[in-house]
């Protein structure tokens, strides 16, 4: 069985830092913070953790349907999603991951665009 | 006057904590340090602490202060700029001066974020563990259908099983008569439902008599007794199971439109039992015991149980049989064969053509 990206980059130790870093970047972003103003910290961290772990092949299965449901009323635009992709990429790079792994992870993130963007 | 006193608190500006000085009665803010103002704006002076700190219930705070306790309250707020802040507010009962008390606001965002992340991770892993457990149970159930219990235990423990030789076990072979010529063999759904029902009942009967079904091959059914779990009464047990199977079929035929007729053969001999296959496992049996049992089956009349000489030698005192004569086996060996006298066996409704 091939190793998942989640295991390859160092398991939850690395992923937890990526999740918190990404979470911080999203809330510090002028474009994105407004989408999450009403979401409490625990819920947002939980969702981002499940989303990222599931994306990288970790012990979570955040189904496409769940992703779609969670973002259904958020009105996220393509521009906002672009920004999120960029911040995710930054968070990955700050963990000094292999560029190939960064590209794979960003590609996986990008593949969920149609489920998240609805505005 | 309070403002004048507040000027004396400028030293609090050096702290990374948010600090408020409030009057004790109404918790009205008369001083906020730089950090507190950065979070809530300069307009907090003069407002009540409860209107600034989300979720703060003034009566609860007042009660604690009256009792001389430090009042602690945690929560979250969205500051004017930047990400949400998780805080821990402590209001101390000791007077700073005159009627003023101190409230400090600690930024525990990082702590909380990590706590939430760990909670999320634990939940995720627990869910995953439950899923894996369920999957394991399902796999085990599936394996239980393929492997006898003791073989499964060996397989689980060592990841492999050793082929075993059993010197004396009893083997039963059952085959339905004229199966391929039966009209039902062209109706897959009904056929499988009927076979399912009958084989499930056979399984129950076998289990009840310390026998173990090894496999079904199409309409044939193969069971053993005495392996892999030893059973000194393997021969009478498997013969009794065969008698009960015949009785069950007879009763079933009385109430069903499709009439099933079978031949059963039993032999006692040596057998090798082993798991066969690498990706598609099956527990199978080989050897003289199996071949001769199959031969006994083919020598049976419809709805008859034929047992070999060796089996008969063991069961003759407990189960009545009649001799059917002598037959020649493949190995040029001659053997007497016997038919088990099955009480209350009626003749089949319709004569069944020979196979």
Coordinates of N, CA and C in Angstrom, one line a residue, chain A residues 4 7 13 15-16 38 40 43 47 56 60 65-66 72-74 77 80 84 91 95-96 102 117:
Chain A
X4 N 0.5 7.6 2.4 CA -0.2 8.8 2.1 C 0.7 10.0 2.3
X7 N 1.3 10.8 5.9 CA 2.4 10.0 6.6 C 3.8 10.5 6.1
X13 N 2.1 15.4 13.6 CA 3.0 16.4 14.2 C 3.2 17.6 13.2
X15 N 1.2 18.0 10.4 CA -0.1 18.5 9.9 C -0.7 19.4 10.9
X16 N -0.5 19.2 12.2 CA -1.1 20.1 13.2 C -0.5 21.5 13.1
X38 N -18.4 34.6 12.1 CA -19.4 34.1 13.0 C -19.1 32.7 13.4
X40 N -17.2 29.9 15.5 CA -16.3 29.9 16.7 C -15.1 29.1 16.4
X43 N -15.0 25.1 16.3 CA -15.6 24.5 15.1 C -14.7 24.7 13.9
X47 N -13.1 21.8 11.7 CA -13.3 21.7 10.3 C -12.0 21.7 9.4
X56 N -5.0 15.1 2.8 CA -3.7 14.5 2.8 C -3.6 13.0 3.0
X60 N -8.9 10.8 8.6 CA -10.2 11.5 8.6 C -10.9 11.3 7.2
X65 N -19.4 15.4 0.1 CA -20.8 15.9 0.4 C -20.7 16.8 1.7
X66 N -19.9 16.4 2.7 CA -19.8 17.2 3.9 C -19.2 18.5 3.6
X72 N -22.0 25.5 2.0 CA -23.1 25.8 1.1 C -23.5 27.3 1.2
X73 N -23.6 27.8 2.5 CA -24.2 29.1 2.6 C -23.1 30.2 2.9
X74 N -21.8 29.8 2.7 CA -20.8 30.7 3.0 C -20.6 31.7 1.9
X77 N -16.2 33.0 -2.9 CA -16.0 33.3 -4.3 C -14.7 32.6 -4.8
X80 N -11.7 34.4 -3.3 CA -11.5 34.0 -1.9 C -10.8 32.6 -1.9
X84 N -7.2 31.4 -0.4 CA -7.1 30.3 0.6 C -6.0 29.4 0.1
X91 N 1.6 28.1 4.1 CA 1.6 27.3 5.4 C 2.5 26.0 5.2
X95 N 6.6 24.9 6.5 CA 7.0 23.7 7.2 C 8.2 23.1 6.5
X96 N 8.8 23.8 5.5 CA 9.9 23.3 4.7 C 9.7 21.9 4.1
X102 N 4.5 19.8 -1.6 CA 3.7 21.1 -1.5 C 2.8 21.1 -2.8
X117 N -16.6 26.7 -3.5 CA -17.0 28.0 -4.1 C -18.5 27.9 -4.5

